[in-house]
PDB file of C-alpha atoms and ligand atoms in Angstrom:
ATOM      1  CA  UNK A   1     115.044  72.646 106.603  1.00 83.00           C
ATOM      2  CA  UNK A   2     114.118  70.791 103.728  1.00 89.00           C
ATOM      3  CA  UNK A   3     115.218  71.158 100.121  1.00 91.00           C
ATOM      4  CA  UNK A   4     111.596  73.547  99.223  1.00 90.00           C
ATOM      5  CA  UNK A   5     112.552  75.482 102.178  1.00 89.00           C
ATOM      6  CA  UNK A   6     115.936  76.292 101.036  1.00 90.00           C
ATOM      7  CA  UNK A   7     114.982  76.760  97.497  1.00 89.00           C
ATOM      8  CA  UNK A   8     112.349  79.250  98.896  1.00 83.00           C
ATOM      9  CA  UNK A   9     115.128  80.738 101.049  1.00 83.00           C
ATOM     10  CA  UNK A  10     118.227  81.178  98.206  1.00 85.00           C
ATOM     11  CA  UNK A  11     115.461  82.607  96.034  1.00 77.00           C
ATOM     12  CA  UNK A  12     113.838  84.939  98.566  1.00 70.00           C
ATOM     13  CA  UNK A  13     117.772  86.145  99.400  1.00 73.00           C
ATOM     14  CA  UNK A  14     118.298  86.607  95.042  1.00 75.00           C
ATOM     15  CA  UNK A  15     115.731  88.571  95.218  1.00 66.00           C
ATOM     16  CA  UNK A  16     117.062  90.759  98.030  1.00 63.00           C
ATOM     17  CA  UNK A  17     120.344  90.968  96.768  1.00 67.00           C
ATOM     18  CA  UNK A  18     119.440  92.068  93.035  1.00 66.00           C
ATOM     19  CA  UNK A  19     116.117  94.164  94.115  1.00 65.00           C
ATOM     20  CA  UNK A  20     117.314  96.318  97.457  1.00 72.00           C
ATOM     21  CA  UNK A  21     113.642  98.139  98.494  1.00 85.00           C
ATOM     22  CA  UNK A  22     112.072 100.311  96.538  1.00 92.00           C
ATOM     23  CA  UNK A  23     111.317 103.887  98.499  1.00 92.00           C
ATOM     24  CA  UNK A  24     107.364 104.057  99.516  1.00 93.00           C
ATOM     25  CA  UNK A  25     105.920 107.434  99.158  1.00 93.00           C
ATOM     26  CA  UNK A  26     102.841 108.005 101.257  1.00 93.00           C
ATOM     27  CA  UNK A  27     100.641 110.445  99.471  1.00 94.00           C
ATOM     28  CA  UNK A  28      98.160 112.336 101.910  1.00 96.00           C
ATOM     29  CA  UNK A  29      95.296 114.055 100.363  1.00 98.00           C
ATOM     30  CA  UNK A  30      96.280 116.637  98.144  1.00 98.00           C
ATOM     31  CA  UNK A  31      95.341 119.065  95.183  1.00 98.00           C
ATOM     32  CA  UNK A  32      96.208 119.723  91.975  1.00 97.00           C
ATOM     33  CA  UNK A  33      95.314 123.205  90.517  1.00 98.00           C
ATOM     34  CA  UNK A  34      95.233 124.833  87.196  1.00 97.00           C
ATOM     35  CA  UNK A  35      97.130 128.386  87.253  1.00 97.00           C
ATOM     36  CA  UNK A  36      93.852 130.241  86.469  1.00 97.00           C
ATOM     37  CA  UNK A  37      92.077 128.165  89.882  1.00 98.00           C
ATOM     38  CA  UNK A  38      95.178 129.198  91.674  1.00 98.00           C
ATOM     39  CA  UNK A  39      94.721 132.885  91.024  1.00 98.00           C
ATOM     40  CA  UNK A  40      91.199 132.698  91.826  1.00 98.00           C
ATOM     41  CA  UNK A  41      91.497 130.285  94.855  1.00 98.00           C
ATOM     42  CA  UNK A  42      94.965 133.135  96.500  1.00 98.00           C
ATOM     43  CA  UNK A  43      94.136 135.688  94.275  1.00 98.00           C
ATOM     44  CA  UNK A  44      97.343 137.909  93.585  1.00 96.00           C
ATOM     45  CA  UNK A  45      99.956 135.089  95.092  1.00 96.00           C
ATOM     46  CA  UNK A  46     102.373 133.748  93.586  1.00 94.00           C
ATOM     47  CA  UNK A  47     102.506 129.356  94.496  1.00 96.00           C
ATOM     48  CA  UNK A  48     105.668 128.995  96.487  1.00 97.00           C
ATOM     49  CA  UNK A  49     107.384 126.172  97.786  1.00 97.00           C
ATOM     50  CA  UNK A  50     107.106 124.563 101.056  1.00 97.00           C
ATOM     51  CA  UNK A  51     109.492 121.340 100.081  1.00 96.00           C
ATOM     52  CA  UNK A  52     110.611 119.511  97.544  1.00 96.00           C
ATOM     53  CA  UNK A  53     109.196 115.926  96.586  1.00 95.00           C
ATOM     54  CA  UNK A  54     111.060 112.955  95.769  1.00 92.00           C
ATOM     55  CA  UNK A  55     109.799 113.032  92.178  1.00 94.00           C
ATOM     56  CA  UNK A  56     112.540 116.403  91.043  1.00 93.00           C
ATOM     57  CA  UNK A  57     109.695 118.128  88.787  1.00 92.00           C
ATOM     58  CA  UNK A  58     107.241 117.832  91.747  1.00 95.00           C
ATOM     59  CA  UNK A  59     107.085 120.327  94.814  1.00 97.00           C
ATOM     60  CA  UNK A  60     104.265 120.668  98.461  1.00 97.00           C
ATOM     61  CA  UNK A  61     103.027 124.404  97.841  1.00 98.00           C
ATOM     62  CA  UNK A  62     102.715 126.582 101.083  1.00 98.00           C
ATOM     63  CA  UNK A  63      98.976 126.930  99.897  1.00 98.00           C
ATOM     64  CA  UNK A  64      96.412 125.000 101.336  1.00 98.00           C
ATOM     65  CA  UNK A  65      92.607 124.601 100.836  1.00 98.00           C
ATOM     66  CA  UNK A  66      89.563 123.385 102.539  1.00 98.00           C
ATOM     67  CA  UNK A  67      87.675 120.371 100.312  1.00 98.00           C
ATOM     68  CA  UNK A  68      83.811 120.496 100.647  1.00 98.00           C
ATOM     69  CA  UNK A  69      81.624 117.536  99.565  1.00 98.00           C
ATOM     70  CA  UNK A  70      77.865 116.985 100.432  1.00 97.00           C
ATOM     71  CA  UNK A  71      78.248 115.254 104.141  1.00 98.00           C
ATOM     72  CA  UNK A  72      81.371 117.187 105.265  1.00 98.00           C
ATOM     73  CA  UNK A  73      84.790 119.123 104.717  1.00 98.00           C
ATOM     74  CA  UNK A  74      88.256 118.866 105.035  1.00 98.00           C
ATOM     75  CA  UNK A  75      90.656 121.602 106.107  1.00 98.00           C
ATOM     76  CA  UNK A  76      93.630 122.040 105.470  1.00 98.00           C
ATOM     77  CA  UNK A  77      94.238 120.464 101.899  1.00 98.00           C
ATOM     78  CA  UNK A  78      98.118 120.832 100.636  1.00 98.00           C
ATOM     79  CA  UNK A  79      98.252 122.197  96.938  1.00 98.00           C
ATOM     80  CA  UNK A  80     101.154 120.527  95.290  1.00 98.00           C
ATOM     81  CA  UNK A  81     102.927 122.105  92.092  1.00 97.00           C
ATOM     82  CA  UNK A  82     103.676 123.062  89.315  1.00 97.00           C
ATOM     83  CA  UNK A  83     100.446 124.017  87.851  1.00 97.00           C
ATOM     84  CA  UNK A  84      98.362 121.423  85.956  1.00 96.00           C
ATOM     85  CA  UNK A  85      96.331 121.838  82.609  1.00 95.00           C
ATOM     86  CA  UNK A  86      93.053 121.036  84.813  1.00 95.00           C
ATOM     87  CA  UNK A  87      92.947 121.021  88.421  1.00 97.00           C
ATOM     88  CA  UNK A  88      92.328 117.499  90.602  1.00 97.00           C
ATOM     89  CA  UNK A  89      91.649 116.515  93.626  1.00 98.00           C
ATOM     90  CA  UNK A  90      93.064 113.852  95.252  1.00 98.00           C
ATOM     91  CA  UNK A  91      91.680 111.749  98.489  1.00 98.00           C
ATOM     92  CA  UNK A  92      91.624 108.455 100.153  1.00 98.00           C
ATOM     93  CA  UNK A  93      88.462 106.580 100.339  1.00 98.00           C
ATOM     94  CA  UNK A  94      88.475 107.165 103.885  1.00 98.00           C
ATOM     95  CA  UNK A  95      88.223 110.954 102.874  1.00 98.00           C
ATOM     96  CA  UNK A  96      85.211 110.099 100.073  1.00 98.00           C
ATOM     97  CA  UNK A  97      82.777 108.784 102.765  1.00 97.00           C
ATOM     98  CA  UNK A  98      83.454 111.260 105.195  1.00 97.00           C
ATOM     99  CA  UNK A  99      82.722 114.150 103.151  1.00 98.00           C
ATOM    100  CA  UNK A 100      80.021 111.889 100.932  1.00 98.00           C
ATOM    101  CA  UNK A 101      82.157 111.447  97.621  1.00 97.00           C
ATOM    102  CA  UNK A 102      81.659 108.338  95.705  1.00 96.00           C
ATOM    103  CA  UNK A 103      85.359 108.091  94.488  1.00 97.00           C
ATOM    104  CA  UNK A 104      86.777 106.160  91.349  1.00 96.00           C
ATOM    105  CA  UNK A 105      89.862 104.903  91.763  1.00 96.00           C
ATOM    106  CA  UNK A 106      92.355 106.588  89.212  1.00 94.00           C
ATOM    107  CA  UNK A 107      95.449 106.982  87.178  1.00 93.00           C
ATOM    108  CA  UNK A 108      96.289 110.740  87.886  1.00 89.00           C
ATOM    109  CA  UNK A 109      95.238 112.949  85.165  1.00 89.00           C
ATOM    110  CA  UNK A 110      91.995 110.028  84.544  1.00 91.00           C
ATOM    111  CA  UNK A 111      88.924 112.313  85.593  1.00 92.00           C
ATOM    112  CA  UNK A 112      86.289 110.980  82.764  1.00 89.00           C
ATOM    113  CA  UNK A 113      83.078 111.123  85.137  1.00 87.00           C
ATOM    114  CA  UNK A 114      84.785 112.007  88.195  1.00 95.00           C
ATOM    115  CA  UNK A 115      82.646 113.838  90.899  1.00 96.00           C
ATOM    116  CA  UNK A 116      82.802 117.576  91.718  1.00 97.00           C
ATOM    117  CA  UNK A 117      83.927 118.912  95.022  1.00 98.00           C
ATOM    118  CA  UNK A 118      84.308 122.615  96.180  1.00 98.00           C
ATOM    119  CA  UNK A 119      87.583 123.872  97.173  1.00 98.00           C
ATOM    120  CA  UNK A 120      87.160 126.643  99.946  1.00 98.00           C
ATOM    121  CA  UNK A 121      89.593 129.478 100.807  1.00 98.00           C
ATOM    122  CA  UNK A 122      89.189 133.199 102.832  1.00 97.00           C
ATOM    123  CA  UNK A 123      89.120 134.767  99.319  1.00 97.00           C
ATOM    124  CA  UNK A 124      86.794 132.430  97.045  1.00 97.00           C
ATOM    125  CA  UNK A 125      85.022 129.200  96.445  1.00 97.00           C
ATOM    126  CA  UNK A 126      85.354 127.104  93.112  1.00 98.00           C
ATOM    127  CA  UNK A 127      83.653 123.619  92.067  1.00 97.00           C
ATOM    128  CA  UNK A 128      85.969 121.297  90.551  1.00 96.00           C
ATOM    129  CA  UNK A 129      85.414 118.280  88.494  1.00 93.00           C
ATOM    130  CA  UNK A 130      86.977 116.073  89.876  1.00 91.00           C
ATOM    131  CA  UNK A 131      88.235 114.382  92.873  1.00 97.00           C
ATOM    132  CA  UNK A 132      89.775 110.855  92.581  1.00 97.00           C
ATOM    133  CA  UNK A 133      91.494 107.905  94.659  1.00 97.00           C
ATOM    134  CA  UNK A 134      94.633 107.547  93.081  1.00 96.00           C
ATOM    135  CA  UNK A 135      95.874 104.251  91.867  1.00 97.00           C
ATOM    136  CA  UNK A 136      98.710 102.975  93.682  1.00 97.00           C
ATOM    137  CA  UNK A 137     101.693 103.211  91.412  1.00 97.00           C
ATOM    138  CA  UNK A 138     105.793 102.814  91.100  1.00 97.00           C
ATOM    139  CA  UNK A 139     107.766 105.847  89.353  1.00 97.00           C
ATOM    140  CA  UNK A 140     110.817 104.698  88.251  1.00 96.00           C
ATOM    141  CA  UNK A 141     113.350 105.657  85.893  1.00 96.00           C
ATOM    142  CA  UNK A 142     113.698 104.187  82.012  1.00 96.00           C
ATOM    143  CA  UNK A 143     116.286 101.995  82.974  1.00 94.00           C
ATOM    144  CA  UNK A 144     114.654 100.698  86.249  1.00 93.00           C
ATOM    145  CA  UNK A 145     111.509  99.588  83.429  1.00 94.00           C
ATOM    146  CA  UNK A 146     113.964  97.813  81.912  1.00 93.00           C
ATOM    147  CA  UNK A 147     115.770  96.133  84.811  1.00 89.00           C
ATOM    148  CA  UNK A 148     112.087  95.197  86.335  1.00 90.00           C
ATOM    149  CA  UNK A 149     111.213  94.193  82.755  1.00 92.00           C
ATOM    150  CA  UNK A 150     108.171  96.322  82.692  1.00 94.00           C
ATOM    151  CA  UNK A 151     106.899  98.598  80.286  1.00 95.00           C
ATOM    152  CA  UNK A 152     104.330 101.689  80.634  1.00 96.00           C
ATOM    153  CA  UNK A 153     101.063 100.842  82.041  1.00 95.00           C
ATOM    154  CA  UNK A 154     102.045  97.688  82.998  1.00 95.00           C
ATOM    155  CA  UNK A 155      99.930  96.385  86.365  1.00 95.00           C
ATOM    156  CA  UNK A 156     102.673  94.678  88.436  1.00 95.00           C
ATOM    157  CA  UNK A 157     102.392  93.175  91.913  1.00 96.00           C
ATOM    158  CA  UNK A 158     104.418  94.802  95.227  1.00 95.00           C
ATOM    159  CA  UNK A 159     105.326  93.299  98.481  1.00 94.00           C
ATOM    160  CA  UNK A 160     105.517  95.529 101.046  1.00 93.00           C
ATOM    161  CA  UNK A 161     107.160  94.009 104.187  1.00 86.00           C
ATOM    162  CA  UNK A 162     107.867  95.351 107.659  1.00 77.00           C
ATOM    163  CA  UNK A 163     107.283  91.872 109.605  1.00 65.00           C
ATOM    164  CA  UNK A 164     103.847  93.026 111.048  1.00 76.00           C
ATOM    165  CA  UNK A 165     101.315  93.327 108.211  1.00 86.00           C
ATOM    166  CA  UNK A 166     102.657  91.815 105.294  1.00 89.00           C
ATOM    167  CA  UNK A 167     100.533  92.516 102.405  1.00 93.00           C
ATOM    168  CA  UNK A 168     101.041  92.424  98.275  1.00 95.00           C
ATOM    169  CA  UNK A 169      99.267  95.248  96.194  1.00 96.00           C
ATOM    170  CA  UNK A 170      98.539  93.702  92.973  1.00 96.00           C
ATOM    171  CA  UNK A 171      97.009  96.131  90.455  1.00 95.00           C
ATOM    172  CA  UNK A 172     100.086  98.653  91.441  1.00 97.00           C
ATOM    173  CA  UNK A 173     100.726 101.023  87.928  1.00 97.00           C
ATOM    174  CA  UNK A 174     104.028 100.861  86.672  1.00 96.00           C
ATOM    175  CA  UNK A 175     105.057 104.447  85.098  1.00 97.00           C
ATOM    176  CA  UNK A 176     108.357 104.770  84.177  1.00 97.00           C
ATOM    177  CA  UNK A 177     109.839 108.283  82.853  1.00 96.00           C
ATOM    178  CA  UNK A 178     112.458 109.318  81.698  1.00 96.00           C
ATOM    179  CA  UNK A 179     113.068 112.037  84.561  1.00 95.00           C
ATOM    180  CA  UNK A 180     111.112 109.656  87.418  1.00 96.00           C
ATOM    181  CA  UNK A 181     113.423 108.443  90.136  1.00 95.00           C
ATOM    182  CA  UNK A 182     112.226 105.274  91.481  1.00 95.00           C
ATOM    183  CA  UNK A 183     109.334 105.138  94.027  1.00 95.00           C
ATOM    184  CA  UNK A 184     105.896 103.379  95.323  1.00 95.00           C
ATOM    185  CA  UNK A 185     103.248 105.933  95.821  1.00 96.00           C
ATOM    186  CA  UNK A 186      99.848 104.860  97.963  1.00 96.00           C
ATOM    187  CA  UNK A 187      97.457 106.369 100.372  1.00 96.00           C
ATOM    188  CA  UNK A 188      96.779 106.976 103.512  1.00 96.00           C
ATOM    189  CA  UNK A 189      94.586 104.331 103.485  1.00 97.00           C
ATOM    190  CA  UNK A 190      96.595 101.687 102.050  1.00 96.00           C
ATOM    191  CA  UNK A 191      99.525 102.641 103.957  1.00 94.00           C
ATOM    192  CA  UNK A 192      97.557 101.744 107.092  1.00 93.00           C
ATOM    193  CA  UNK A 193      96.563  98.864 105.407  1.00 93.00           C
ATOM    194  CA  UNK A 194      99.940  97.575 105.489  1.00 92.00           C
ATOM    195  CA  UNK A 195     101.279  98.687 109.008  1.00 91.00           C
ATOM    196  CA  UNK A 196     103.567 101.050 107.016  1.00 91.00           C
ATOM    197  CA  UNK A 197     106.526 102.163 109.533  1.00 86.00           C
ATOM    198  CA  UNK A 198     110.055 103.613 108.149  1.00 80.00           C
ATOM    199  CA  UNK A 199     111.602 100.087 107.802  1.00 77.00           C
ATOM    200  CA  UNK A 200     108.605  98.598 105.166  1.00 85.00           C
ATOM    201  CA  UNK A 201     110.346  97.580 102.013  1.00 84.00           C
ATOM    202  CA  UNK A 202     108.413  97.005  98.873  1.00 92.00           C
ATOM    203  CA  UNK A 203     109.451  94.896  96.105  1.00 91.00           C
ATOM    204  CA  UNK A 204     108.444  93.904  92.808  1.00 91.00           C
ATOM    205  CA  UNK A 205     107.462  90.201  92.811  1.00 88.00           C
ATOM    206  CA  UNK A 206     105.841  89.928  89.731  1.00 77.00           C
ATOM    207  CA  UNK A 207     104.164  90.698  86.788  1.00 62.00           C
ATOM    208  CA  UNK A 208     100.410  90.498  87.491  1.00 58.00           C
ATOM    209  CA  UNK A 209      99.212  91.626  83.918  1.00 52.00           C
TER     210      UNK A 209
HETATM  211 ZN1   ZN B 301     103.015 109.380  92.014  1.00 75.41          ZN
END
């Protein structure tokens, strides 16, 4: 081994030791609703929980609807809670072309020009505007932001590693909160990108601003 080599190695094992993985959440597709689309989508239920997420304010609904775009549909479509101000759709790109949806890729919340989709149950049919890809992002507590040294809105770059299909995201969102607990959310899509398997361990390795 020559000195690079070890320099590479001590600083690859620093960065082990002071930045132990950071938890990847695999979102699948999933919907957002407002209370008034819930009522109309299960009219007179109430949204109850099937389990809790990792994030504490956010829970998987029992409730589930079928997403309808031009060239095809997908059952089956988890509502996730609490209720939002406006409802949202949520896909991989994978989902997009197979139902014919051109979709942006998004902050959550982001739908300025966003395409419609219908949302399908036994009891009614709504159009919502919109559905989006959701940009890749890390929650993580205030003081995690401060040990990473990131701020807000910040686009950082993540390793995720499992010794098969090592890849960095670059463009990932930092957002920390004050009630976040720290995590890497990505799709279906990207999470297949990477190999993903229960050992994968992301890390911040820079800021890619
Ligand atoms: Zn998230």
């Amino acid at each position: 081994m020559n000195d690079n080599e070890l320099r590479a190695l001590i600083k690859q094992i620093v960065e082990e030791e002071t930045q132990p993985g950071i938890p990847i959440g695999v979102s699948n597709h999933h919907i957002h609703l407002s209370e008034e689309d819930f009522e109309t989508l299960f009219p007179g239920q109430k949204m109850t929980k099937f389990k809790n997420l990792r994030q504490p304010a956010d829970f998987a609904s029992n409730s589930k609807v079928t997403v309808v775009g031009p060239k095809g549909e997908i059952p089956g479509v988890r509502v996730l809670g609490p209720y939002r101000k406006q409802s949202q759709v949520e896909l991989s790109l994978t989902d997009g072309f197979q139902i014919g949806v051109n979709l942006p890729v998004r902050m959550s919340g982001n739908l300025d020009g966003a395409p419609s989709v219908t949302l399908k149950t036994d009891a009614a049919e709504i159009t919502v505007a919109g559905a989006i890809a959701a940009k890749r992002h890390v929650h993580m507590s205030l003081e995690d932001a401060k040990k990473y040294g990131v701020k807000l809105g910040d686009n950082i770059a993540v390793e995720v590693t499992n010794g098969k299909r090592r890849l960095v995201f670059n463009d990932v969102v930092a957002r920390p909160r004050e009630d976040f607990v720290l995590e890497m959310h990505i799709d279906t899509d990207e999470a297949n990108a990477a190999g993903l398997s229960k050992d994968s361990i992301a890390r911040i390795i820079s800021d890619n601003n």
